[in-house]
Tab-separated table of C-alpha atoms and ligand atoms in Angstrom:
chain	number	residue	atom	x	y	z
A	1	UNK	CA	0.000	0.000	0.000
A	2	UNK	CA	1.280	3.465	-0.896
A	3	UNK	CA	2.394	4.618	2.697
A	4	UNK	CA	1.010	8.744	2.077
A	5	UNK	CA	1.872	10.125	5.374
A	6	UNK	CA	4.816	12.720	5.168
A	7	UNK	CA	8.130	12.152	6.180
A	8	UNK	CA	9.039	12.821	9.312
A	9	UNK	CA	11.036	15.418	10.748
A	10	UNK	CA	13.192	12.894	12.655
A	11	UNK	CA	14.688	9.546	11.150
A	12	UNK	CA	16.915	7.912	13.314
A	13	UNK	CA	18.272	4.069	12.252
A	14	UNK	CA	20.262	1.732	13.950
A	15	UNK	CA	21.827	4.363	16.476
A	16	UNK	CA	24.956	2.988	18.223
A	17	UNK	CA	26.723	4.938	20.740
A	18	UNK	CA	29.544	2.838	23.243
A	19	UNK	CA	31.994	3.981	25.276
A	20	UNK	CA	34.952	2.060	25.599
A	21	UNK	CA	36.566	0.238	28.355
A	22	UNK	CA	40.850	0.713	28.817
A	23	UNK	CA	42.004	-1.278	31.599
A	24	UNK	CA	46.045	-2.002	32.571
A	25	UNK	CA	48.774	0.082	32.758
A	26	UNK	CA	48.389	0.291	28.803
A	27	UNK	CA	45.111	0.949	28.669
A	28	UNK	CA	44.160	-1.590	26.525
A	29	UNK	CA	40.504	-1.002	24.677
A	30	UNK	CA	39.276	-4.239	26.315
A	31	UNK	CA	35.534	-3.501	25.503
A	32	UNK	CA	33.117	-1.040	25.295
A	33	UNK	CA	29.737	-0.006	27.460
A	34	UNK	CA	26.665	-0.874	24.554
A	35	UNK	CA	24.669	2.155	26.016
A	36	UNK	CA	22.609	2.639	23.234
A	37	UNK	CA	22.775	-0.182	20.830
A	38	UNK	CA	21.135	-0.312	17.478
A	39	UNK	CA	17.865	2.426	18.284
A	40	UNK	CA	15.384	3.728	15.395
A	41	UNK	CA	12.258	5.110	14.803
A	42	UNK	CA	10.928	8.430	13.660
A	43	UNK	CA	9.216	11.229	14.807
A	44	UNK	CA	6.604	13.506	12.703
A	45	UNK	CA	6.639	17.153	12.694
A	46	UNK	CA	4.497	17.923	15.909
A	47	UNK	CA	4.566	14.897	17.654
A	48	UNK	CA	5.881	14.239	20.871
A	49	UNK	CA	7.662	10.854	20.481
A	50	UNK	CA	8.123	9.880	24.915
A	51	UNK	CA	11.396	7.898	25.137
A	52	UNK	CA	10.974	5.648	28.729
A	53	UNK	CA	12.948	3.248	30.205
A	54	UNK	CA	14.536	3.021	33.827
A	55	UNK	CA	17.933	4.678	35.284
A	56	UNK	CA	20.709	3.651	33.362
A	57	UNK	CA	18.735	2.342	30.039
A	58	UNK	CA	20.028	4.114	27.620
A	59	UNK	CA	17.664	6.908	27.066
A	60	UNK	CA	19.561	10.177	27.767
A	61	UNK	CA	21.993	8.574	25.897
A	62	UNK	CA	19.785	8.408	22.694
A	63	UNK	CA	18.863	12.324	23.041
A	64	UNK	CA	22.964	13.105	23.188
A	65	UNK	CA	24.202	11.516	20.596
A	66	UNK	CA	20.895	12.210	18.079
A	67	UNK	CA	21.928	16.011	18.985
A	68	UNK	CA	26.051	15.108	18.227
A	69	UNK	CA	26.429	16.283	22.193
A	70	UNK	CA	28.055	12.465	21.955
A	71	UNK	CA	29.422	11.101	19.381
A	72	UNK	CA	27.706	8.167	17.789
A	73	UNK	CA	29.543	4.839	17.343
A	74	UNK	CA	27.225	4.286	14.481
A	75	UNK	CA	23.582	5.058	12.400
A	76	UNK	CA	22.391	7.552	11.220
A	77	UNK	CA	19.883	10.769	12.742
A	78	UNK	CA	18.206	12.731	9.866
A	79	UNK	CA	17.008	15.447	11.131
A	80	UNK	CA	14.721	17.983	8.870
A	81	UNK	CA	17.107	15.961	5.527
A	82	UNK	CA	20.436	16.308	7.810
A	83	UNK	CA	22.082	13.567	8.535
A	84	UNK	CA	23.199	15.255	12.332
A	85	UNK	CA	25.893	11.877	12.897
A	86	UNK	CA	27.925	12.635	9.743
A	87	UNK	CA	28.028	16.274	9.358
A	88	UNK	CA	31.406	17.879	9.470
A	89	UNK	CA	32.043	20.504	12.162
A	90	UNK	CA	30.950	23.611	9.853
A	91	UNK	CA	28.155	22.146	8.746
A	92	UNK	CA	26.795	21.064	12.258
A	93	UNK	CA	27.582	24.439	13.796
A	94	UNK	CA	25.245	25.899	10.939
A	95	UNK	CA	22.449	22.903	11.946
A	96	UNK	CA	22.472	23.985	15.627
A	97	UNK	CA	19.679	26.504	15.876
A	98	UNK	CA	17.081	24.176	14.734
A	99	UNK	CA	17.660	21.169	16.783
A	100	UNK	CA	17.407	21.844	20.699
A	101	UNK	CA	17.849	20.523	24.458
A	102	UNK	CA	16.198	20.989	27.405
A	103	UNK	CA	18.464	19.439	30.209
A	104	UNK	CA	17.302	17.403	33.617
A	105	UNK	CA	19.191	20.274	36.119
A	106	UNK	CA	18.305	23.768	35.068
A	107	UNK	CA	20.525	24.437	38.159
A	108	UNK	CA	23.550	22.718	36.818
A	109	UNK	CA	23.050	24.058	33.407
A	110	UNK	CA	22.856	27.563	33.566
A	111	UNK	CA	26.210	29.916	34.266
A	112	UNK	CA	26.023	31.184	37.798
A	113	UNK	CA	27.631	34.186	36.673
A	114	UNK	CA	25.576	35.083	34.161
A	115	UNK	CA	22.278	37.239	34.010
A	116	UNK	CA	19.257	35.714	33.067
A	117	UNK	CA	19.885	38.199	29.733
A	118	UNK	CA	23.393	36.816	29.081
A	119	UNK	CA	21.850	33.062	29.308
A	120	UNK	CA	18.831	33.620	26.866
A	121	UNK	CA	20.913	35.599	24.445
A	122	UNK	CA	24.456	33.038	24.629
A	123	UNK	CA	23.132	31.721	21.522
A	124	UNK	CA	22.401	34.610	19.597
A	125	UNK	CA	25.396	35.671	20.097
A	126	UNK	CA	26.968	32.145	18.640
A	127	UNK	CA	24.882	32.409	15.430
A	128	UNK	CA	23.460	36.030	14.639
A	129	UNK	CA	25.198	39.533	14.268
A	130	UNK	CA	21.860	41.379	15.785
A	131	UNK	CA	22.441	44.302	17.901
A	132	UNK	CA	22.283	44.339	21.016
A	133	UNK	CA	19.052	46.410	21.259
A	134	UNK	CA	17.777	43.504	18.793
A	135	UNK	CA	19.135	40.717	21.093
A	136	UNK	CA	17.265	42.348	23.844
A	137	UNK	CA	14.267	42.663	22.221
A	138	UNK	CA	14.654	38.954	21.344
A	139	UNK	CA	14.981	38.384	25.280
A	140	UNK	CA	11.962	40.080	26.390
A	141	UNK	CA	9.998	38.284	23.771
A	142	UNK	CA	11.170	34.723	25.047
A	143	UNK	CA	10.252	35.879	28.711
A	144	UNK	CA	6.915	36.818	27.817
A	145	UNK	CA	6.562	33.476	25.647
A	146	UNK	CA	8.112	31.222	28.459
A	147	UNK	CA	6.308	33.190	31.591
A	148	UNK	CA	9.078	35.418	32.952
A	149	UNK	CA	8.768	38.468	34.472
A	150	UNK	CA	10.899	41.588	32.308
A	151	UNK	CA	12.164	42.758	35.332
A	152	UNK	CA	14.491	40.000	35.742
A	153	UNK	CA	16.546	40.362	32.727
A	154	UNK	CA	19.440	41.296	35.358
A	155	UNK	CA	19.415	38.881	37.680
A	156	UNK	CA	21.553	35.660	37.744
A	157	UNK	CA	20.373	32.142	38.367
A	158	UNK	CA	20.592	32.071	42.232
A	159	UNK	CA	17.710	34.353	42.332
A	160	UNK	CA	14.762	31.894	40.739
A	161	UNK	CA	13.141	28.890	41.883
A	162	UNK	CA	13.792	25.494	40.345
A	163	UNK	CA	11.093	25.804	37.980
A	164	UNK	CA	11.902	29.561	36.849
A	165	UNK	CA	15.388	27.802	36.294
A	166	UNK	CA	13.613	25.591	34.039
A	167	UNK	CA	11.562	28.308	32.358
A	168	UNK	CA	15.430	30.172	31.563
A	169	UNK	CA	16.526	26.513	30.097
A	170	UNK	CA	13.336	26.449	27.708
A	171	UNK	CA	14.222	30.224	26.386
A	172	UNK	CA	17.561	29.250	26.017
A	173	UNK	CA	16.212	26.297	23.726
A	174	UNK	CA	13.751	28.506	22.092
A	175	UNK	CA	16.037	31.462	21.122
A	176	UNK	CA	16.819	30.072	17.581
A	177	UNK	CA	12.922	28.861	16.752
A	178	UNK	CA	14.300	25.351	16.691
A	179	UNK	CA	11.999	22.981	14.949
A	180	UNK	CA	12.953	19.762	17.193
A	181	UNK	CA	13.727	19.822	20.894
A	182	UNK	CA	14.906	17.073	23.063
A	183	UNK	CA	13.330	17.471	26.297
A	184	UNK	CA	15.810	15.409	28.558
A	185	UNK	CA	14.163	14.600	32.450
A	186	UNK	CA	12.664	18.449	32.129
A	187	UNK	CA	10.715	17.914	35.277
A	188	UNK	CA	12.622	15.232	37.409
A	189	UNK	CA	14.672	17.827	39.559
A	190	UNK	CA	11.472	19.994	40.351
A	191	UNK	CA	9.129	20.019	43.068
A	192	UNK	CA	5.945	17.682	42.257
A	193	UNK	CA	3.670	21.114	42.535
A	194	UNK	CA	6.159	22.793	40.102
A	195	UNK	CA	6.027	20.105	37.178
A	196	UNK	CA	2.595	20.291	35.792
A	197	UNK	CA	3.235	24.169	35.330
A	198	UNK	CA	6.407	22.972	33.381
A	199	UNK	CA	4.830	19.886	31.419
A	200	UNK	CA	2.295	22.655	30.775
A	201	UNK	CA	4.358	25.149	29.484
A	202	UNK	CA	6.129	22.525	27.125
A	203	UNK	CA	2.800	21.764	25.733
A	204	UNK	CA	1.678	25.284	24.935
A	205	UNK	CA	5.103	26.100	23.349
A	206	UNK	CA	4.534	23.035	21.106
A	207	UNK	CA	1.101	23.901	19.583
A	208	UNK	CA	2.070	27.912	19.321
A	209	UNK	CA	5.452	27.058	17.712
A	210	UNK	CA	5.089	24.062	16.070
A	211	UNK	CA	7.695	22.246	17.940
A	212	UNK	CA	8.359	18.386	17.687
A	213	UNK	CA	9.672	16.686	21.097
A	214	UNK	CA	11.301	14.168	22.046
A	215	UNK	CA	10.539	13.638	25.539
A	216	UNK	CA	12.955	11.681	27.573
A	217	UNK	CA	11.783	10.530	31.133
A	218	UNK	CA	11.078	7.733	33.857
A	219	UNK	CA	7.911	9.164	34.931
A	220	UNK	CA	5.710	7.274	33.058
A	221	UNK	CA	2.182	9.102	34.136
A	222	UNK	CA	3.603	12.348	32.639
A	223	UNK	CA	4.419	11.371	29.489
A	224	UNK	CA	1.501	9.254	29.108
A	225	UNK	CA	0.115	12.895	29.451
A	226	UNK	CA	2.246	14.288	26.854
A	227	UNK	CA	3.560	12.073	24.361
A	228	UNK	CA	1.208	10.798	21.426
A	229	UNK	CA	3.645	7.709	20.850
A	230	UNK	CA	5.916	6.012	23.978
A	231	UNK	CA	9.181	3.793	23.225
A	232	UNK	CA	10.113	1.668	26.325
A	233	UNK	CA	14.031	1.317	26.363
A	234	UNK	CA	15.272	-1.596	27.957
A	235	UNK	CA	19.298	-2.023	28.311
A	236	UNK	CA	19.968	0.121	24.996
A	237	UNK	CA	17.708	-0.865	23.016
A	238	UNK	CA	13.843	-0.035	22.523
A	239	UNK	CA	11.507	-3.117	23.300
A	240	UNK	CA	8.251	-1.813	22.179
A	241	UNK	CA	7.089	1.742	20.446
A	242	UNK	CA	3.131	2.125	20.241
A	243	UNK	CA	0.782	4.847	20.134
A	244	UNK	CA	0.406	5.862	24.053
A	245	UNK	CA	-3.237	5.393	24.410
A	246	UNK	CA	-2.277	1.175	23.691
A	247	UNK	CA	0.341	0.981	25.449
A	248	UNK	CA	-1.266	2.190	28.804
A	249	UNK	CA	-4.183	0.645	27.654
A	250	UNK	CA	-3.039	-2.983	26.442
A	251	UNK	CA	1.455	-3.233	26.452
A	252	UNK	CA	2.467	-6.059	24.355
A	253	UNK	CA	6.542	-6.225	24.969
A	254	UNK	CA	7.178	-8.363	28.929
A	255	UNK	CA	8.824	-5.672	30.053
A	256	UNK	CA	6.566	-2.715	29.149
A	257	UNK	CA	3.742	-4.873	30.537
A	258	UNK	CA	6.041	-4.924	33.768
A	259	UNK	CA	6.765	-1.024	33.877
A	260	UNK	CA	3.527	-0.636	33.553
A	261	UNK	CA	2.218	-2.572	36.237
A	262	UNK	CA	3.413	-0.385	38.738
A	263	UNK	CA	1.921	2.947	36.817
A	264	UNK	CA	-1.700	4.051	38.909
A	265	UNK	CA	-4.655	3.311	36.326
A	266	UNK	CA	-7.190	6.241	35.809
A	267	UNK	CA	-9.177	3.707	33.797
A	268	UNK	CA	-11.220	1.333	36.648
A	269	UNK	CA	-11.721	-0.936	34.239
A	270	UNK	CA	-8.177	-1.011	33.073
A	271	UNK	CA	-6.978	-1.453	36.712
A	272	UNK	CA	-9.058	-4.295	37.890
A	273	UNK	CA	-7.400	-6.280	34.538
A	274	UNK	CA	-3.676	-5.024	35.805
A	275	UNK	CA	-1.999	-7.671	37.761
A	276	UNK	CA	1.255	-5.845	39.536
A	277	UNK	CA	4.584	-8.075	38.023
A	278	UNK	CA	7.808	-7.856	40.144
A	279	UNK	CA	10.670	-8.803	38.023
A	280	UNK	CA	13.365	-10.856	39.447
A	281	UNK	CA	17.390	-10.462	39.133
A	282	UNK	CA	19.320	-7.042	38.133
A	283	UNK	CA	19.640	-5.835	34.955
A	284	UNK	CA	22.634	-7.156	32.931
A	285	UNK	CA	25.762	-4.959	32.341
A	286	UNK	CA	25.609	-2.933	28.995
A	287	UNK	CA	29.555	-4.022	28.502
A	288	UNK	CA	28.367	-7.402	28.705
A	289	UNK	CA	24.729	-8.043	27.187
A	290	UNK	CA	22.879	-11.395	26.665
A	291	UNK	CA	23.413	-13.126	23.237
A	292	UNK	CA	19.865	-13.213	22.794
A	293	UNK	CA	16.928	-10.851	23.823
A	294	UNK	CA	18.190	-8.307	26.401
A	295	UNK	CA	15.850	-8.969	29.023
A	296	UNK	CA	15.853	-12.939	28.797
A	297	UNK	CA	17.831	-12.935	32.208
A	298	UNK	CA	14.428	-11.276	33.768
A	299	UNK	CA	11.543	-12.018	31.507
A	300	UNK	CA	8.924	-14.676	32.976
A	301	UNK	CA	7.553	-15.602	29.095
A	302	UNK	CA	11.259	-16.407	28.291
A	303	UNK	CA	11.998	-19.120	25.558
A	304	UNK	CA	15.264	-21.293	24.720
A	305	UNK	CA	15.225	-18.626	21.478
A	306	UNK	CA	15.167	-16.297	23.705
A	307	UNK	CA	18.648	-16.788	25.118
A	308	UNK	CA	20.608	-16.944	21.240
A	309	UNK	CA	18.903	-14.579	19.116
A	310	UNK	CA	18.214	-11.317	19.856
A	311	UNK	CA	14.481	-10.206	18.751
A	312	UNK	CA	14.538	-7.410	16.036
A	313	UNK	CA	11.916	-4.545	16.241
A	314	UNK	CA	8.790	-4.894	13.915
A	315	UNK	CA	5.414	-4.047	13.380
A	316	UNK	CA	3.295	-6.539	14.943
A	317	UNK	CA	-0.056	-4.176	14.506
A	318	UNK	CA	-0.996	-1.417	12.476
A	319	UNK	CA	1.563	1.422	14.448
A	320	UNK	CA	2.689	-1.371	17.117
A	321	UNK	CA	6.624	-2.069	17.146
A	322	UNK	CA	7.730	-5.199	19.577
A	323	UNK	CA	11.110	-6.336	20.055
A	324	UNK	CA	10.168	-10.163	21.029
A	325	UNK	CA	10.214	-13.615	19.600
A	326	UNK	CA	6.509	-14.133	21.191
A	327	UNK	CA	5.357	-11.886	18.261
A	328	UNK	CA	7.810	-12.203	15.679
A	329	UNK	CA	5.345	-14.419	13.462
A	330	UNK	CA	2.583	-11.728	13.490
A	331	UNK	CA	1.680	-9.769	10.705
A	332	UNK	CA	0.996	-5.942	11.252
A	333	UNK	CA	-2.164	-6.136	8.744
A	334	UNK	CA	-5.160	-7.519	9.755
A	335	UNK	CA	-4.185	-8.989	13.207
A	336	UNK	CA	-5.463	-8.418	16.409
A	337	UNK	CA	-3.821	-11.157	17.760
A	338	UNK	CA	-3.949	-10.580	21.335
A	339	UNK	CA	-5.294	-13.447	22.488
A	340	UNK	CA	-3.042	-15.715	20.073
A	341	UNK	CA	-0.347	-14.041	21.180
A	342	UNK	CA	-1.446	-14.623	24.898
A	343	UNK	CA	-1.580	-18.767	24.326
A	344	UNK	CA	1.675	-18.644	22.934
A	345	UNK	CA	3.178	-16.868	25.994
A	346	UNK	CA	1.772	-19.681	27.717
A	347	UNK	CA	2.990	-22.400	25.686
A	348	UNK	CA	6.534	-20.761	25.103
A	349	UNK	CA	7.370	-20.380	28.822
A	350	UNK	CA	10.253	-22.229	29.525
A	351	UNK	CA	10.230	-25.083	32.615
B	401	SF4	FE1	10.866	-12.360	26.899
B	401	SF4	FE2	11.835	-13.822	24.914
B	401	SF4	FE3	10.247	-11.789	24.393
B	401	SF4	FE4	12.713	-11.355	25.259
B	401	SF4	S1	12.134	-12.297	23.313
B	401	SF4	S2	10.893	-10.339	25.947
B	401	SF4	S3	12.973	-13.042	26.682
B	401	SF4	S4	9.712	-13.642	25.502
């Protein structure tokens, strides 16, 4: 079928980013730390793609090295017909202004010896000769879009709450009218009552300006709130990406099903269905991943397949990606498949 939709904004394919591992007194390259190991999907102009996972998966990772902050080992990030991992230091300089990031500490990332004007305006000064009357106008109009008071141009960091931090952060981003924003952790170093008014912000940003997100986080209510699509990262790679409203309603991959148990469940009906699942054992070491499927050391559907061939990512219905050999012999169109899929969890368990 002649696939009509436009193309997206953001391509990324088989993104690879490890660091490696010297150990002796000749610090020998004896391996390397798979952080992020062979990630794609896309992301439409507009959409908020939310990129989950727990501490240490991978997913800040992913935002880094799609914005060159790291970089990659390998694949390739087209961003607006760029590709961002292969262009030469000129030509990513000149890319900068439309690709953004909105980092977890607004505390950490802001200059404690700048002004709230010198912060907002850093990047106009990297990539525009404006005046300075110009730049200041520039300032006063991302205060006003991101809910800042003029009469704190002056003053420096120490002098805002955490989430007025974060509000400086998001001007920062917004100075160049970037077209694609990686929001990493926005909201995890704020106050609870703070983060709505953030998430909030975000939100009204993205309809007035267009913006397309990629929305990085372990709080899985919140971007169940935000994010039309969610990809659940698992030990560097993604095990499922599906529109939100069927993931939270109905999670195919084992381990999104286990995230997911321990999210609260607006939907009574939803909730009575949830069974809470505690998984066993620690996660592996990135330097040292299974053969097979990453979480076969923790997944209670796990197969003998399971343990020498790792699952590749595919479309298992209409918008539904799964990473897992439970699935792999479903075809995206015309299958429901849930309960098929549900007797062959049972019969593939291993004893
Ligand atoms: Fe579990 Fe096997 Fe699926 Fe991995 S491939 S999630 S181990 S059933």
């Amino acid at each position: 079928m002649l696939d009509t939709r436009p193309a997206p904004l953001v391509q990324v394919e088989d993104l690879r980013m490890y660091f490696p591992i010297y150990t002796g007194i000749l610090r020998r390259h004896t391996g390397n730390v798979k952080a992020v190991d062979g990630v794609s999907f896309s992301i439409q102009a507009g959409e908020t793609l939310g990129l989950v996972g727990e501490s240490g998966c991978g997913k800040s990772t992913v935002g880094r090295a799609m914005l060159r902050l790291y970089e990659p080992t390998g694949g390739r990030v087209v961003i607006d017909g760029d590709d961002v991992a292969h262009l030469p230091p000129e030509a990513l300089r000149r890319k900068r202004p439309t690709m953004q990031m909105v980092f977890q500490d607004p505390q950490a990332s802001l200059n404690p010896r700048m002004t709230l004007a010198q912060i907002i305006s850093e990047p106009l000064d990297e990539h525009t000769d404006w005046s300075r009357d110009k730049k200041i106008e520039r300032v006063h109009e991302l205060m006003d879009q991101v809910g800042l008071n003029r009469r704190f141009i002056n003053r420096y960091p120490h002098e805002f709450s955490g989430g007025q931090r974060q509000r400086i952060g998001i001007a920062r981003a917004l100075a160049l009218n970037p077209r694609f924003i990686v929001c990493d952790e926005p909201i995890a170093a704020l106050d609870v009552s703070i983060q709505a008014q953030v998430v909030n912000l975000l939100e009204d940003l993205q309809d007035r300006l267009g913006l397309t997100y990629l929305f990085i986080s372990h709080d899985l209510s919140m971007v169940r709130h935000l994010a039309d699509r969610v990809a659940v990262m698992y030990l560097g790679r993604i095990a499922e990406l599906s529109p939100s409203a069927d993931l939270y309603a109905r999670p195919l991959h084992p381990y999104a099903e286990a995230l997911l148990s321990a999210v609260n469940e607006p939907d009574p009906a939803i909730a009575a269905r949830r069974k809470r699942i505690i998984l066993k054992g620690d996660v592996p070491s990135p330097a040292n991943p299974p053969v097979g499927c990453n979480f076969c050391t923790r997944c209670p559907k796990v197969m003998d397949i399971c343990r020498q061939v790792k699952p590749d990512l595919v479309e298992v219905e209409p918008g539904r990606l799964v990473a897992c050999h439970l699935f792999e012999s479903r075809q995206a169109a015309g299958t429901t498949g849930a309960p098929e899929a549900t007797e062959r969890n049972q019969q593939g368990v291993s004893q």
